[in-house]
mmCIF file of C-alpha atoms in Angstrom:
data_model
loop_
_atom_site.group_PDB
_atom_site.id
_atom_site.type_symbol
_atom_site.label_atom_id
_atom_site.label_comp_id
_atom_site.label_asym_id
_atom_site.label_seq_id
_atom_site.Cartn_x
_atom_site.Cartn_y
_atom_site.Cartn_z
ATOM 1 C CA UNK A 1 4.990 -7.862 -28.160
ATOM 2 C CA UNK A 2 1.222 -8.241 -29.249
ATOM 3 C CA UNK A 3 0.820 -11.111 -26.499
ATOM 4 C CA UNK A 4 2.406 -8.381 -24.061
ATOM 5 C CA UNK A 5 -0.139 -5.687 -24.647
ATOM 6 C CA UNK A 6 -2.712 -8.655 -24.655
ATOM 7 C CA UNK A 7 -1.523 -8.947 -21.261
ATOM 8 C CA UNK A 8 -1.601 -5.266 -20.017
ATOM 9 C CA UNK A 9 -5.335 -4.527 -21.622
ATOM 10 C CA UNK A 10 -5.741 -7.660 -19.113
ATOM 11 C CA UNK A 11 -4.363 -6.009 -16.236
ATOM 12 C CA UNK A 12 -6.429 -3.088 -16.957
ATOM 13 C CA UNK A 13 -9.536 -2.269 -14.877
ATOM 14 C CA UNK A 14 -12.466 -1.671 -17.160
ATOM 15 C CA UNK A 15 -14.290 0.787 -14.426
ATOM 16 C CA UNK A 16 -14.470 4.720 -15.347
ATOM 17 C CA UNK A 17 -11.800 6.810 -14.549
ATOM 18 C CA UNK A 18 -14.188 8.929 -12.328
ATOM 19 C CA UNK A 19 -14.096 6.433 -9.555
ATOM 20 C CA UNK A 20 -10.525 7.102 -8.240
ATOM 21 C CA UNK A 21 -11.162 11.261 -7.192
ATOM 22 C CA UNK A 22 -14.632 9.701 -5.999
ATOM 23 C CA UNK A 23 -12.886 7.171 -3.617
ATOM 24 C CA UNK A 24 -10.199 9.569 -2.780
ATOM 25 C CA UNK A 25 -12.687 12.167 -1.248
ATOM 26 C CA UNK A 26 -15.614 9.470 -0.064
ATOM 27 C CA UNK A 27 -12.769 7.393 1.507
ATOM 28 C CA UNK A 28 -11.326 10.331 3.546
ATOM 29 C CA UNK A 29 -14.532 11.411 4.340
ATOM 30 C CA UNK A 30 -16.098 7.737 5.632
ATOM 31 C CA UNK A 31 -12.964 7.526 7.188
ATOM 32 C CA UNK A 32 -13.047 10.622 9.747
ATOM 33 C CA UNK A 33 -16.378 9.425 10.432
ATOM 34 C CA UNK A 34 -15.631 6.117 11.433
ATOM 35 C CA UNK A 35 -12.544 7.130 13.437
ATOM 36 C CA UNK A 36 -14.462 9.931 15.478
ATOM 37 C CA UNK A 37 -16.908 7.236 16.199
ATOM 38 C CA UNK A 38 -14.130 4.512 17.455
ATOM 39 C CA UNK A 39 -12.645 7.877 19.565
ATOM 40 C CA UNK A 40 -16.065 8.338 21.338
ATOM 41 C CA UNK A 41 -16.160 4.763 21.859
ATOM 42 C CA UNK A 42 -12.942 4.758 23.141
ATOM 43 C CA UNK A 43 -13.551 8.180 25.364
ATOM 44 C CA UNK A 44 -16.396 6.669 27.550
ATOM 45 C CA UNK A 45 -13.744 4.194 28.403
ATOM 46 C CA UNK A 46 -9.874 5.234 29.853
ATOM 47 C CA UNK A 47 -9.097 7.917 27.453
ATOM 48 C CA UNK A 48 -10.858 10.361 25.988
ATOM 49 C CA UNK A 49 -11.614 11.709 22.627
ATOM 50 C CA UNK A 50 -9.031 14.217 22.149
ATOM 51 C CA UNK A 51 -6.392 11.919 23.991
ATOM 52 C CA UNK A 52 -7.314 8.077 22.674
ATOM 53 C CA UNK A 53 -5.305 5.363 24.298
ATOM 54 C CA UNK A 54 -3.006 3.512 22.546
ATOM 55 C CA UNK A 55 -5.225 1.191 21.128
ATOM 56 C CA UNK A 56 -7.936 3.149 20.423
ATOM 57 C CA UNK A 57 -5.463 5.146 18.434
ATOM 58 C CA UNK A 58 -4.324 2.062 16.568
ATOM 59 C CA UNK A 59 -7.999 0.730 15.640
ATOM 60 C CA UNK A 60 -8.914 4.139 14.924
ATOM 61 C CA UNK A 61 -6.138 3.627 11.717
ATOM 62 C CA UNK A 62 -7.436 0.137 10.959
ATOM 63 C CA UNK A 63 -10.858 1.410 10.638
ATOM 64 C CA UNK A 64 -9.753 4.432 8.891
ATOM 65 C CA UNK A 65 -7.307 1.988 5.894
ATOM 66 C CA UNK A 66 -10.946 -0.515 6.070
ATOM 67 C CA UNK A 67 -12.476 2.802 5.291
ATOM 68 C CA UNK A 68 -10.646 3.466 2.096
ATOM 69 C CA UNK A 69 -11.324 -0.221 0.850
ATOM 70 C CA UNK A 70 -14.881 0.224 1.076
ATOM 71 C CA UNK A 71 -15.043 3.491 -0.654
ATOM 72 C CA UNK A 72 -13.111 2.052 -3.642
ATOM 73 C CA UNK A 73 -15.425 -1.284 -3.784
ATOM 74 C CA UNK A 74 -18.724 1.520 -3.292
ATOM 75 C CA UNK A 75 -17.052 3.419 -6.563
ATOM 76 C CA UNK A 76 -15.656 0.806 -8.584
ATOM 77 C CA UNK A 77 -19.733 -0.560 -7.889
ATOM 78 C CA UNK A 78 -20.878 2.633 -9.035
ATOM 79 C CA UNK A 79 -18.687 3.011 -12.372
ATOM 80 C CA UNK A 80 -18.391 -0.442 -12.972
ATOM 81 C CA UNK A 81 -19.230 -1.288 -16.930
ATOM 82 C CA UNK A 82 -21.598 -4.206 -15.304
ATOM 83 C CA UNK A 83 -24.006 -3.008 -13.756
ATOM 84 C CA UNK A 84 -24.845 -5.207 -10.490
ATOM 85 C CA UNK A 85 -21.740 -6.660 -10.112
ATOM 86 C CA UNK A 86 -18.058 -6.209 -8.737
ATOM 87 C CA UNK A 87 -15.241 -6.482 -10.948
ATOM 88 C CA UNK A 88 -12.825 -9.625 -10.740
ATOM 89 C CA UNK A 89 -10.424 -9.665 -8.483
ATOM 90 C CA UNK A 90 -7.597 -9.830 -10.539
ATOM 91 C CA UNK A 91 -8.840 -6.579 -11.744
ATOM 92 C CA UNK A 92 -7.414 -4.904 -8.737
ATOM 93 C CA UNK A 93 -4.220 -7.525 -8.683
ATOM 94 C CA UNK A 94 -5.247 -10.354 -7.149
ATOM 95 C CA UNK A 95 -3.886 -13.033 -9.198
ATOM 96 C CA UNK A 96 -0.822 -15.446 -8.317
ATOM 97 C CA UNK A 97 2.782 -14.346 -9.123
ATOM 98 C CA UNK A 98 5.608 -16.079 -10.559
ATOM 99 C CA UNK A 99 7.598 -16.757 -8.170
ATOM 100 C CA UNK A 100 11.014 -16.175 -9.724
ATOM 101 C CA UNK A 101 9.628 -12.636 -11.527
ATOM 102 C CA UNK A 102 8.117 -11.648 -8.325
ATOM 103 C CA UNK A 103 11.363 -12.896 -6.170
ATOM 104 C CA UNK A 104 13.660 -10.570 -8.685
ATOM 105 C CA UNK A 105 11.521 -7.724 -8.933
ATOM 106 C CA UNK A 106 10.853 -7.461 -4.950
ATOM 107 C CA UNK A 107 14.696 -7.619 -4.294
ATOM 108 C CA UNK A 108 15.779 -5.160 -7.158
ATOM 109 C CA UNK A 109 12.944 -3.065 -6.078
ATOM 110 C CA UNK A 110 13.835 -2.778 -2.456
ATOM 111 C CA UNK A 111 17.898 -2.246 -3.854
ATOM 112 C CA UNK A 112 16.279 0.643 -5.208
ATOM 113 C CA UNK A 113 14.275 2.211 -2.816
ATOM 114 C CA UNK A 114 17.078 1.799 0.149
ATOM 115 C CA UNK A 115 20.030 3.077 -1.671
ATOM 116 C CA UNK A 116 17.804 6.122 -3.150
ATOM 117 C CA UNK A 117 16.065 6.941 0.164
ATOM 118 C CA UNK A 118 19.357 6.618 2.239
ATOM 119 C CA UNK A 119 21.329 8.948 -0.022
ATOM 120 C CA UNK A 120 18.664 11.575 0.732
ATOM 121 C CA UNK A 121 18.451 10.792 4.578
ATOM 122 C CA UNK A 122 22.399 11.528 4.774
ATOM 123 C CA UNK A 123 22.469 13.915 2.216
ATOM 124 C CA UNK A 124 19.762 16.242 4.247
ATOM 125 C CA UNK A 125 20.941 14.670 7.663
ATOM 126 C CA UNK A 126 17.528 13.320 8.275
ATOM 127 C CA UNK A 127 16.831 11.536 11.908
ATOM 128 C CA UNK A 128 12.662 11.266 11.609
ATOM 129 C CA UNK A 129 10.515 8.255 12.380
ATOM 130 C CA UNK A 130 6.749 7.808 12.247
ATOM 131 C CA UNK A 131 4.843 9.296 14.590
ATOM 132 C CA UNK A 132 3.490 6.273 16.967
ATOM 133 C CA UNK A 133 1.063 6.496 20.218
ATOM 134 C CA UNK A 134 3.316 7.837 22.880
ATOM 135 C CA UNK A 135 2.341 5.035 24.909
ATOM 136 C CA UNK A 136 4.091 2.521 22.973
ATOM 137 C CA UNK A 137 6.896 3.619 25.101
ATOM 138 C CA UNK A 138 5.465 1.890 27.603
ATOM 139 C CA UNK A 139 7.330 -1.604 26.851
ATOM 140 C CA UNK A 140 4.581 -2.934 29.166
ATOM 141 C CA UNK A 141 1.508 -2.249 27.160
ATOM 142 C CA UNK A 142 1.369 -5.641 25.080
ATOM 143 C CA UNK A 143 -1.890 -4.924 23.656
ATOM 144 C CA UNK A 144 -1.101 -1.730 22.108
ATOM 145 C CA UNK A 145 2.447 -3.357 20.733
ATOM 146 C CA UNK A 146 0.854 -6.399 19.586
ATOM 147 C CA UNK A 147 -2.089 -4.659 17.722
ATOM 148 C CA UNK A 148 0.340 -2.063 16.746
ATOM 149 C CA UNK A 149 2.419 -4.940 14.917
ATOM 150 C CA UNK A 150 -0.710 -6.452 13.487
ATOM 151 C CA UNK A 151 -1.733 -2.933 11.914
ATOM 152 C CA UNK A 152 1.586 -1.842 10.675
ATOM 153 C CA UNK A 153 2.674 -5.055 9.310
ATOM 154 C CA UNK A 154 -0.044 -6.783 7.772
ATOM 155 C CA UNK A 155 -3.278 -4.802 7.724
ATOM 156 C CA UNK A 156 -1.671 -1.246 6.130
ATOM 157 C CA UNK A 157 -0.019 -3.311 3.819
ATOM 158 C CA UNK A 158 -3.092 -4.759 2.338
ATOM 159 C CA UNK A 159 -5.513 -2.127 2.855
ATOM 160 C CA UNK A 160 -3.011 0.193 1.142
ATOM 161 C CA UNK A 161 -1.802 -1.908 -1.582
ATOM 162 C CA UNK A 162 -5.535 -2.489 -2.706
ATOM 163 C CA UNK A 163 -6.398 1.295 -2.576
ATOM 164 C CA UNK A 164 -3.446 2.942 -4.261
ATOM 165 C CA UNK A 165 -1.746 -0.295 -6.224
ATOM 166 C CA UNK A 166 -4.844 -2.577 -7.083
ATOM 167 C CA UNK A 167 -7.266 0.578 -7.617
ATOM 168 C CA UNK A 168 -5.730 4.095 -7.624
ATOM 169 C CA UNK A 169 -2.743 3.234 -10.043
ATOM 170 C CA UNK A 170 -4.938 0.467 -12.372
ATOM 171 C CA UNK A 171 -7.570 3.490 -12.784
ATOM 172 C CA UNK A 172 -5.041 5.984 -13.457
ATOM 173 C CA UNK A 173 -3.734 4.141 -15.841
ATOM 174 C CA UNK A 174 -6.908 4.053 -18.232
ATOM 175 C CA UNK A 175 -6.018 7.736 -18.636
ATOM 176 C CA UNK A 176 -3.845 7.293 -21.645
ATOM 177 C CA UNK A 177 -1.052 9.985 -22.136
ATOM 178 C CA UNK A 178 1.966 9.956 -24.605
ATOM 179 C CA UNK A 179 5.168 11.993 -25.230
ATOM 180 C CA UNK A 180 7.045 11.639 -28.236
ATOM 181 C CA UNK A 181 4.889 9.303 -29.226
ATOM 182 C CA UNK A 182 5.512 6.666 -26.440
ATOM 183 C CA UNK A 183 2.812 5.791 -23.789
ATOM 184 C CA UNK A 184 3.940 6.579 -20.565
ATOM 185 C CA UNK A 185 0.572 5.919 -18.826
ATOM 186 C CA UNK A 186 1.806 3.651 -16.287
ATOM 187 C CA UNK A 187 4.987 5.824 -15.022
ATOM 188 C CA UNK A 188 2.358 8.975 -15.007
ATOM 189 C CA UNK A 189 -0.297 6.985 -12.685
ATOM 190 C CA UNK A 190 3.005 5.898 -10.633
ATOM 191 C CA UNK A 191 4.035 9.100 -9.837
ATOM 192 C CA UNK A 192 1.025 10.409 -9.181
ATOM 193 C CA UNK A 193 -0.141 7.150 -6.991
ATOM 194 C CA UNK A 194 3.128 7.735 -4.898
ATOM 195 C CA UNK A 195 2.501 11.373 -4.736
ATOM 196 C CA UNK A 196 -0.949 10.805 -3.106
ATOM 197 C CA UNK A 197 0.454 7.617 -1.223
ATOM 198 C CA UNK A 198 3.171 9.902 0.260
ATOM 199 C CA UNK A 199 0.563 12.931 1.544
ATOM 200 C CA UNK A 200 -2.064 10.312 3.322
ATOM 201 C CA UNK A 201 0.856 9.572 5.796
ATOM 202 C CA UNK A 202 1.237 13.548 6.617
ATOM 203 C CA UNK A 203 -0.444 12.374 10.159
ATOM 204 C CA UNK A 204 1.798 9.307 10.838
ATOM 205 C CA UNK A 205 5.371 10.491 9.405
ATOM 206 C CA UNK A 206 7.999 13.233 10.177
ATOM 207 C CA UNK A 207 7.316 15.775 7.260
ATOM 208 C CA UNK A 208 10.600 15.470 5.749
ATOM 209 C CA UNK A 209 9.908 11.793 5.422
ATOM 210 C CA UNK A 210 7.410 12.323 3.465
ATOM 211 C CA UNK A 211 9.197 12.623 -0.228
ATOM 212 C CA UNK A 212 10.548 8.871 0.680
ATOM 213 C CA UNK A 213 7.271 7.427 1.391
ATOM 214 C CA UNK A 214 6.137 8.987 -1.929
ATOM 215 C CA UNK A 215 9.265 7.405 -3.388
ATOM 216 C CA UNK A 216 7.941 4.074 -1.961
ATOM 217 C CA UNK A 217 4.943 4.331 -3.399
ATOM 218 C CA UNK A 218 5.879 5.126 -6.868
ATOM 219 C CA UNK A 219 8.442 1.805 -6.638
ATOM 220 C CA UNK A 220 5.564 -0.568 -5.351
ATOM 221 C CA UNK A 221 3.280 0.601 -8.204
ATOM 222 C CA UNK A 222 6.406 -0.498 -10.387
ATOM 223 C CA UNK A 223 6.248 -3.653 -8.607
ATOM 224 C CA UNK A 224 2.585 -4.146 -9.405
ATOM 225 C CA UNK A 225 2.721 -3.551 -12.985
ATOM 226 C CA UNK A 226 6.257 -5.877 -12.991
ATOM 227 C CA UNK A 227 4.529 -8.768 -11.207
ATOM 228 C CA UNK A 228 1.202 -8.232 -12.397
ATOM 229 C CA UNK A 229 0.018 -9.413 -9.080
ATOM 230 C CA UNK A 230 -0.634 -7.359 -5.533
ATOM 231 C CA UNK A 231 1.437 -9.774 -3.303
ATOM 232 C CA UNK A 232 4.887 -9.011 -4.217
ATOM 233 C CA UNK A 233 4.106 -5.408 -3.361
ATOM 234 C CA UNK A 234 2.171 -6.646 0.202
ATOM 235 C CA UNK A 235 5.127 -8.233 0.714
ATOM 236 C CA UNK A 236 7.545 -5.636 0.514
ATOM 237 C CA UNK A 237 5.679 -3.190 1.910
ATOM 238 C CA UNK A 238 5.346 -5.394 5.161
ATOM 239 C CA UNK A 239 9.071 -5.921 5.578
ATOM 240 C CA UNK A 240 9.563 -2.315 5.105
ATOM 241 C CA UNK A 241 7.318 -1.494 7.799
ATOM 242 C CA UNK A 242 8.425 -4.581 10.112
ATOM 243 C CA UNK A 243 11.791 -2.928 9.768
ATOM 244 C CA UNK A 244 10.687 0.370 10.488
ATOM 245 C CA UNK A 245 8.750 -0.506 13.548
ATOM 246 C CA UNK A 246 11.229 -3.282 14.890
ATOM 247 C CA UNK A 247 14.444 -1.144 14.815
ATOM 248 C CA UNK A 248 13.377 2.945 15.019
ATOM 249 C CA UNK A 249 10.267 2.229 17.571
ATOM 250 C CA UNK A 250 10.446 -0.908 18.977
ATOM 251 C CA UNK A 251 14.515 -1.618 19.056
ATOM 252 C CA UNK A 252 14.542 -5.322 18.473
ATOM 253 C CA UNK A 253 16.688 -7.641 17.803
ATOM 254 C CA UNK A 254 17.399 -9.046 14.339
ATOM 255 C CA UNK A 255 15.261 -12.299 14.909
ATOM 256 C CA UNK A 256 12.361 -10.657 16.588
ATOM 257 C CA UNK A 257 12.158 -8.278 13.263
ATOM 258 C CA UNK A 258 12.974 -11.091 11.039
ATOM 259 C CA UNK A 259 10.252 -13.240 12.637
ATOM 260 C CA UNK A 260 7.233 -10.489 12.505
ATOM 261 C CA UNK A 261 7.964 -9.939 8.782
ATOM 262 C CA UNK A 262 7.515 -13.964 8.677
ATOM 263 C CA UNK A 263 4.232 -13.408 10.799
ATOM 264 C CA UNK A 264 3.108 -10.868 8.879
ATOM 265 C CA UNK A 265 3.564 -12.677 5.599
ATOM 266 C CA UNK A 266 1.903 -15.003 7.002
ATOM 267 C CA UNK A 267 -1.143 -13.162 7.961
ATOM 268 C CA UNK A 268 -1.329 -11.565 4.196
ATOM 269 C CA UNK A 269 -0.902 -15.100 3.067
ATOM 270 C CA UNK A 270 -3.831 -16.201 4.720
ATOM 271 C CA UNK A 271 -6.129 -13.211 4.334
ATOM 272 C CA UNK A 272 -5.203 -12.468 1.457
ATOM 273 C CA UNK A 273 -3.947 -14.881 -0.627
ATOM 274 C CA UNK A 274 -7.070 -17.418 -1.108
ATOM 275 C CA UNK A 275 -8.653 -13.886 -3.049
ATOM 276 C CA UNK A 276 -6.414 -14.542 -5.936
ATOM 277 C CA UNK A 277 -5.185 -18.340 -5.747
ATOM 278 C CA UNK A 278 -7.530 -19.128 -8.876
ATOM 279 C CA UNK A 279 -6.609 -16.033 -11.400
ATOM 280 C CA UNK A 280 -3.340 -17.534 -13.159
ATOM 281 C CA UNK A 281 -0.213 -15.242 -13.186
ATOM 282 C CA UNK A 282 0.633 -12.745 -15.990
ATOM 283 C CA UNK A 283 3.954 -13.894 -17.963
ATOM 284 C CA UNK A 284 5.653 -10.109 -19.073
ATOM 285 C CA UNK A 285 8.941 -11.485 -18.167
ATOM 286 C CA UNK A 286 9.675 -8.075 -17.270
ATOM 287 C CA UNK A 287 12.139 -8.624 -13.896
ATOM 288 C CA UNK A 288 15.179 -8.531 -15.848
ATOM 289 C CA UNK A 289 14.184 -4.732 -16.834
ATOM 290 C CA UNK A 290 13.280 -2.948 -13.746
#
């Protein structure tokens, strides 16, 4: 037990608390600037700026995630206990996995999250999908498919798991809170993480689709304090989007989807991945409970 809780003060940012409802409102805020600027852009060109292409649409949402991961760095900067200096990286989750916790708790995880979210799809009758450029329904416009793929499936994943996993839920949790005695710090910043996860994807998701994608977030928070690590939680959060775009928008076949989550895993791999190769895993040995 005491080399456990060694191991969670480890895990455990050592920024102020302050920074997460900082990054929260400088994030959305840098991030409406930066996607009326990449509308404008886009407006002098084919479309305009209250009817973006395709791809402007698309990079608009890459610059808009990019947006939130520099508002967290600018706040984590500003609240940081050492002054001059960003944190480690395995602060925010970088650090390797073990491979047979993070294997475990990915699959029991998504078990989870499907059989829970598909009870309440066919309990409430649910038929909603996210809410794409129209013009993806042109099967002709490769550009805006391809860099549709590479946002969905690889950049989301890590721009998202950094904000709300690496920063918003390891922040959260330095707010300590207790009932009955028993911390229950991390399943407080979990639900609230998903909560917030779930309501910045009121602009890209059917409304009633909403309460899942919260659910989604509160399970990949679960993930991160599991694994200890980011990566397992990248990585399931890119096969649930590869699945989502590959069967509801773009109707592929089983190989094409299985072979863009491979892609994509790929990509995170390779962005990604060399960020935490050199922090050593955390050993909780906690799989077998989730």
């Amino acid at each position: 037990m005491a080399a456990s809780g060694s191991e969670d003060r480890v895990d455990v940012p050592t920024w102020s608390w302050w920074a997460a409802p900082a990054a929260i409102v400088f994030g959305f805020i840098l991030g409406s600037v930066g996607t009326l600027i990449v509308d404008v852009i886009g407006g002098s060109g084919a479309g305009s700026v209250s009817h973006p292409t395709a791809v402007v649409s698309i990079v608009g949402d890459i610059v808009f995630d990019l947006c939130f991961v520099v508002a967290a760095l600018v706040m984590v900067y500003a609240a940081g206990g050492v002054a001059g200096r960003l944190p480690s990286p395995a602060e925010f989750g970088f650090r390797r996995a073990h491979l047979r916790t993070a294997v475990a708790t990915f699959v029991l995880a998504a078990i989870v999250y499907y059989v829970v979210t598909d009870l309440y799809a066919a309990i409430l009758n649910l038929h909603g999908k996210d809410k794409l450029p129209s013009e993806l329904t042109n099967t002709h416009n490769h550009a805006a498919i391809a860099l549709t793929a590479v946002f969905v499936c690889a950049v989301a994943p890590m721009c998202e798991e950094f904000f709300f996993r690496g920063f918003l839920f390891g922040t959260l949790r330095k707010l300590r809170m207790t009932v009955a005695g028993r911390d229950v710090s991390v399943w407080i910043a979990a639900i609230i993480t998903g909560i917030l996860f779930g309501l910045v994807h009121t602009g890209s998701a059917s409304s009633q689709y909403l309460i899942p994608l919260g659910f989604l977030g509160f399970m990949l928070c679960i993930v991160r304090w599991r694994t200890g690590s980011l990566y397992p939680g990248m990585a399931l959060h890119s096969a649930n989007n590869a699945l989502a775009l590959g069967i509801d928008d773009l109707h592929w076949t089983a190989p094409e989807i299985i072979g863009l989550m491979l892609g994509s895993w790929a990509v995170i791999a390779l962005v990604a991945g060399p960020i935490g190769a050199r922090f050593p895993a955390l050993d909780r040995g906690r799989a077998a409970a989730l």
